[in-house]
PDB file of C-alpha atoms in Angstrom:
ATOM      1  CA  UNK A 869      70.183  63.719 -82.225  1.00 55.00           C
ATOM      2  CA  UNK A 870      70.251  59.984 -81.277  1.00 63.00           C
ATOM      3  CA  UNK A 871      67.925  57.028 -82.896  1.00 71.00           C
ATOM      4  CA  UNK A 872      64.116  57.515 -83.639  1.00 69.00           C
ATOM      5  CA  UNK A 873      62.379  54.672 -82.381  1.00 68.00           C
ATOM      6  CA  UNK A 874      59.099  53.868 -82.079  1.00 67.00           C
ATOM      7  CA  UNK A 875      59.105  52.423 -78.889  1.00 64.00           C
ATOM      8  CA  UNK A 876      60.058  54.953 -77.065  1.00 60.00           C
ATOM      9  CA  UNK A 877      57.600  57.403 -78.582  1.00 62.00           C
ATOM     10  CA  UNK A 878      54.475  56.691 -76.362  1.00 57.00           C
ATOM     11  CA  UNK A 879      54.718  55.070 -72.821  1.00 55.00           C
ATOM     12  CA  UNK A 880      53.954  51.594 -72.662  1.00 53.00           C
ATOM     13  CA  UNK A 881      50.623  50.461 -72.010  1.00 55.00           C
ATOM     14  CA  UNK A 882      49.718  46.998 -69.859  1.00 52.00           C
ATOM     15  CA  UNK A 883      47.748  44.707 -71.791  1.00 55.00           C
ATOM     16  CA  UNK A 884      44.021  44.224 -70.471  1.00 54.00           C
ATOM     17  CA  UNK A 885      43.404  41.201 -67.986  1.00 58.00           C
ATOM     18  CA  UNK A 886      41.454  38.471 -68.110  1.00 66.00           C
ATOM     19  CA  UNK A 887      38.319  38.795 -67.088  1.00 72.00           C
ATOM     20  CA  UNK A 888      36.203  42.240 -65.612  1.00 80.00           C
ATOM     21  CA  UNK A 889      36.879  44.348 -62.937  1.00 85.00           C
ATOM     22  CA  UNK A 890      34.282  43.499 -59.852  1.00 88.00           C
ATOM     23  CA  UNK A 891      33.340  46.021 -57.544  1.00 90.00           C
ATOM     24  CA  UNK A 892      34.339  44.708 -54.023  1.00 90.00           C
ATOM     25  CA  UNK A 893      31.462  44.077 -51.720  1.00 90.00           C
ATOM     26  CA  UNK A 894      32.495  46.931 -48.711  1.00 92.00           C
ATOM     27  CA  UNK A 895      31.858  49.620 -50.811  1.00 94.00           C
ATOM     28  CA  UNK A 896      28.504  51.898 -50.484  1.00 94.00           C
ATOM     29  CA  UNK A 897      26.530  52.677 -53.689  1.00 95.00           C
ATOM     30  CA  UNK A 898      27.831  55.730 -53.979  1.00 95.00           C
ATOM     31  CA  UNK A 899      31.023  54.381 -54.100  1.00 95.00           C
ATOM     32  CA  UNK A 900      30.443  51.755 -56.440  1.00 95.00           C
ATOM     33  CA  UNK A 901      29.024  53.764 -58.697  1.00 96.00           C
ATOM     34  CA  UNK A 902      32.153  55.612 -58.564  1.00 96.00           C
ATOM     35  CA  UNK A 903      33.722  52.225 -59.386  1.00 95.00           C
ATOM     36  CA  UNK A 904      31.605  51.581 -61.943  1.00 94.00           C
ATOM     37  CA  UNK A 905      32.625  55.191 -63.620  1.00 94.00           C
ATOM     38  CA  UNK A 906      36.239  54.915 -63.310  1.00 94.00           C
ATOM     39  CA  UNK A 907      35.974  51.124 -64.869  1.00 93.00           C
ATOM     40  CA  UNK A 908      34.318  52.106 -67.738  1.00 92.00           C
ATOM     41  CA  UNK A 909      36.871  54.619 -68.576  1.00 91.00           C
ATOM     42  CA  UNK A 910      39.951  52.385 -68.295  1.00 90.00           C
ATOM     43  CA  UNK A 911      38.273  49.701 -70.091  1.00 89.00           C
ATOM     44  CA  UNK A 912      37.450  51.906 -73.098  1.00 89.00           C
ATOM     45  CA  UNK A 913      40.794  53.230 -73.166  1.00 85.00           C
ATOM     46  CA  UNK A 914      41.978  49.068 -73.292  1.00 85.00           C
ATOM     47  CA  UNK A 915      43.635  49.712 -69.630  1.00 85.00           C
ATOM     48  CA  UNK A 916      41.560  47.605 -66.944  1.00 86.00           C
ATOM     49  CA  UNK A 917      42.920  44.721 -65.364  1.00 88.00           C
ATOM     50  CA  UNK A 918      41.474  43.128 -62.315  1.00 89.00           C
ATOM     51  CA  UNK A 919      44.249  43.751 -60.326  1.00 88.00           C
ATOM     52  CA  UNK A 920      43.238  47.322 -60.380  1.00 90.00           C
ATOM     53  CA  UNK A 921      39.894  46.748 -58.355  1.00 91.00           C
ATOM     54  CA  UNK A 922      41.584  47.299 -54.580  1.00 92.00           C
ATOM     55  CA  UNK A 923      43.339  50.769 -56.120  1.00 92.00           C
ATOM     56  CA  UNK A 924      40.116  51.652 -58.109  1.00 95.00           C
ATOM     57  CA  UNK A 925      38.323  50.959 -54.974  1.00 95.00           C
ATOM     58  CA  UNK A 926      40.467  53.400 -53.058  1.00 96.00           C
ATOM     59  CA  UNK A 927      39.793  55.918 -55.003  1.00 96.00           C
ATOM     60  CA  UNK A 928      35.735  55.841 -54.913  1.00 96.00           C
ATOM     61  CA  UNK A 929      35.734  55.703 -51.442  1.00 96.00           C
ATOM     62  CA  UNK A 930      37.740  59.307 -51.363  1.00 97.00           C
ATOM     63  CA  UNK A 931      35.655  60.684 -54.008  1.00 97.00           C
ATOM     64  CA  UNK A 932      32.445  59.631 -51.912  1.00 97.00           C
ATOM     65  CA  UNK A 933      34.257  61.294 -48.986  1.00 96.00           C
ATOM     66  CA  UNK A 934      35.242  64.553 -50.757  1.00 97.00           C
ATOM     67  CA  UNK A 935      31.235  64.539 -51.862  1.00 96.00           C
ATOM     68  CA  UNK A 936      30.028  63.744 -48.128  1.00 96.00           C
ATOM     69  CA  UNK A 937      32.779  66.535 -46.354  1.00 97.00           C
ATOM     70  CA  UNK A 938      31.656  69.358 -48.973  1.00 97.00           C
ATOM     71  CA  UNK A 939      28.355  68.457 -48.587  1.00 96.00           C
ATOM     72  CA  UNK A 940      28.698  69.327 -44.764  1.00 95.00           C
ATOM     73  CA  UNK A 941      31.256  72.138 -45.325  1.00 96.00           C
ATOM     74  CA  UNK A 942      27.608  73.470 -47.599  1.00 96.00           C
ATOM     75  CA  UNK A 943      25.618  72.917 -45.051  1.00 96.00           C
ATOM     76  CA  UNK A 944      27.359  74.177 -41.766  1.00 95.00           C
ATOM     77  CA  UNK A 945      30.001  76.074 -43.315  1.00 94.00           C
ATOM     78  CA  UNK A 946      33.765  76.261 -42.984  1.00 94.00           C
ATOM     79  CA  UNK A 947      34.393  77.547 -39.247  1.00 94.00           C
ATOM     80  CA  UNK A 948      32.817  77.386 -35.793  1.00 93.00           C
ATOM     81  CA  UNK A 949      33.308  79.463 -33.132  1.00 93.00           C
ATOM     82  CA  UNK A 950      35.156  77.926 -29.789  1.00 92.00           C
ATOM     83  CA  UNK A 951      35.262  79.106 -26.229  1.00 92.00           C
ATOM     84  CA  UNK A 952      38.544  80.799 -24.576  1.00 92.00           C
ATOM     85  CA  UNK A 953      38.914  82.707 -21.607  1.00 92.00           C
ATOM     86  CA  UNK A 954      39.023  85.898 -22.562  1.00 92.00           C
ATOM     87  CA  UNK A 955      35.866  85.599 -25.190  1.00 93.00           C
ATOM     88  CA  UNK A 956      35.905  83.074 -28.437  1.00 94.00           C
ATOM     89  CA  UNK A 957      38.322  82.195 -31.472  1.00 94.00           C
ATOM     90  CA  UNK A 958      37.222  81.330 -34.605  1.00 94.00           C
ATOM     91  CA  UNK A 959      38.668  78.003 -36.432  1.00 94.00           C
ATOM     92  CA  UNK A 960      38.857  76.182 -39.374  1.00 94.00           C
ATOM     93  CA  UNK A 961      35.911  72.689 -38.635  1.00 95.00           C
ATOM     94  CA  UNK A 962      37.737  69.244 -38.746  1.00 95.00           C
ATOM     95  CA  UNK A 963      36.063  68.566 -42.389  1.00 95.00           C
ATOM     96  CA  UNK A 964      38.439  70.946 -44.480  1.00 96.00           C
ATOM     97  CA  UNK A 965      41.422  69.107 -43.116  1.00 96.00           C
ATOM     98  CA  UNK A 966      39.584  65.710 -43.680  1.00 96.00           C
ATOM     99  CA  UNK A 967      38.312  67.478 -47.463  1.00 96.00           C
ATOM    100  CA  UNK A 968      41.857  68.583 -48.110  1.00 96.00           C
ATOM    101  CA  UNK A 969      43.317  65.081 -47.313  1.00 97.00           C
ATOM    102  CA  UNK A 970      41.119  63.295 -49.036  1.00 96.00           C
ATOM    103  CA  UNK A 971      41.281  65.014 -52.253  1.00 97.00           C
ATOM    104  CA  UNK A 972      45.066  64.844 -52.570  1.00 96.00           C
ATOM    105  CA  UNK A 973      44.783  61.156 -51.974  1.00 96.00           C
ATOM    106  CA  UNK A 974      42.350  61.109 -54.660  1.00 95.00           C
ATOM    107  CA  UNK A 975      44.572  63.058 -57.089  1.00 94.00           C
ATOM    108  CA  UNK A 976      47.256  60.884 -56.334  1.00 93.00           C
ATOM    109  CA  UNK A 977      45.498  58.041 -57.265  1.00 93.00           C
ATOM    110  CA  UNK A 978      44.107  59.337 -60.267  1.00 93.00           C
ATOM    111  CA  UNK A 979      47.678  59.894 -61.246  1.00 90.00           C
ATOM    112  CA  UNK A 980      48.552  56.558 -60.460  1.00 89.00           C
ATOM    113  CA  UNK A 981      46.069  55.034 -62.552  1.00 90.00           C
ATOM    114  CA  UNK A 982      46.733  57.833 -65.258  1.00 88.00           C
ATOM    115  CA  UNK A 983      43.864  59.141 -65.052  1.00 88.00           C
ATOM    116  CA  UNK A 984      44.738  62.822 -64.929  1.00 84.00           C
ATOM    117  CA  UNK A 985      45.681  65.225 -68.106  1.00 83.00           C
ATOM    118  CA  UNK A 986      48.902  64.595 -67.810  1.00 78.00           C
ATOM    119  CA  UNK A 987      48.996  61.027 -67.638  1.00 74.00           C
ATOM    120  CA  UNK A 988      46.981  61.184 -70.389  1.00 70.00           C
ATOM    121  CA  UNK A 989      49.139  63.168 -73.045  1.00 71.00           C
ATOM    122  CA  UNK A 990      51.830  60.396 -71.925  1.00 71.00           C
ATOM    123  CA  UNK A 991      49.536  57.424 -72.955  1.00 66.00           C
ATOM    124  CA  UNK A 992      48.652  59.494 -76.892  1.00 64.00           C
ATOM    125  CA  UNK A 993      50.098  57.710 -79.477  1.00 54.00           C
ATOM    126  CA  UNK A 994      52.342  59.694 -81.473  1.00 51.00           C
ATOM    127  CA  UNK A 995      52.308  62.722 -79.252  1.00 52.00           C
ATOM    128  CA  UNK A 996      55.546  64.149 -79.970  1.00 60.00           C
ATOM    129  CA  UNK A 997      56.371  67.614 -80.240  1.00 62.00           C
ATOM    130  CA  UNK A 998      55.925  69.966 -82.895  1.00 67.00           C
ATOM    131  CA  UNK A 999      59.019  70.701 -84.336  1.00 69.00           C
ATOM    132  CA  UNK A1000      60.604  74.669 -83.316  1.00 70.00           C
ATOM    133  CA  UNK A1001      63.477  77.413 -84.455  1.00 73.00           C
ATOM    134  CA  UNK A1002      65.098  76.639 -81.918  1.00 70.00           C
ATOM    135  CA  UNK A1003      65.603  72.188 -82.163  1.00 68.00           C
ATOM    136  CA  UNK A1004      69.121  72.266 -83.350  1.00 66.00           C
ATOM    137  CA  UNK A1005      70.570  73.422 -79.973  1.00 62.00           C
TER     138      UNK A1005
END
């Protein structure tokens, strides 16, 4: 069955920095409000450094983009129509690939700054599971 300990219960969390997490100056208002957003949520859950800034910045420029490519993908919709020789094909516009990309890049990040559900039954103290029939094998 091995040693209960309780460090290796919950993962191990890094200790807040020094100091706030400023929004860099490249980023549109959109974006920092994005920043501001994800900020607030690892600073209530005692997480932010300002180290994390670049990374946190990363990731509200893809969630602007993912807003700005649906937006089009609305507006336009999600093919065109393109000239052949014998009459016209119909394919997919550039802004679902660009949508697609972005928002894996954005889950990714969100991972990496455990931000996602997963990530964040990892971080719950005392999450453990409930005992079952079926433990002693």
């Amino acid at each position: 069955m091995g040693t209960d300990r309780k460090d290796r219960q919950t993962a191990a969390t890094i200790a807040p920095g020094e100091g706030p997490l400023i929004c860099p100056l490249h980023l549109s208002d959109l974006a920092q409000l994005h920043f501001g957003t994800i900020a607030a949520i690892l600073e209530q859950q005692k997480r932010s450094h300002p180290s994390y800034a670049e990374h946190i910045a990363l990731l509200a420029q893809r969630l602007e983009q993912i807003q700005r490519y649906q937006a089009v993908l609305e507006s336009v919709g999600d093919t065109y129509e393109a000239a052949t020789k014998t009459g016209f094909i119909i394919r997919a516009r550039p802004e679902v690939a660009m949508l697609s990309d972005a928002m894996r890049q954005a889950q990714s990040l969100l991972g990496e700054l455990m931000l996602n559900p997963a990530s964040a039954m990892k971080l719950a103290e005392g999450h453990k599971p409930q005992a079952g029939e079926f433990d002693d094998f």
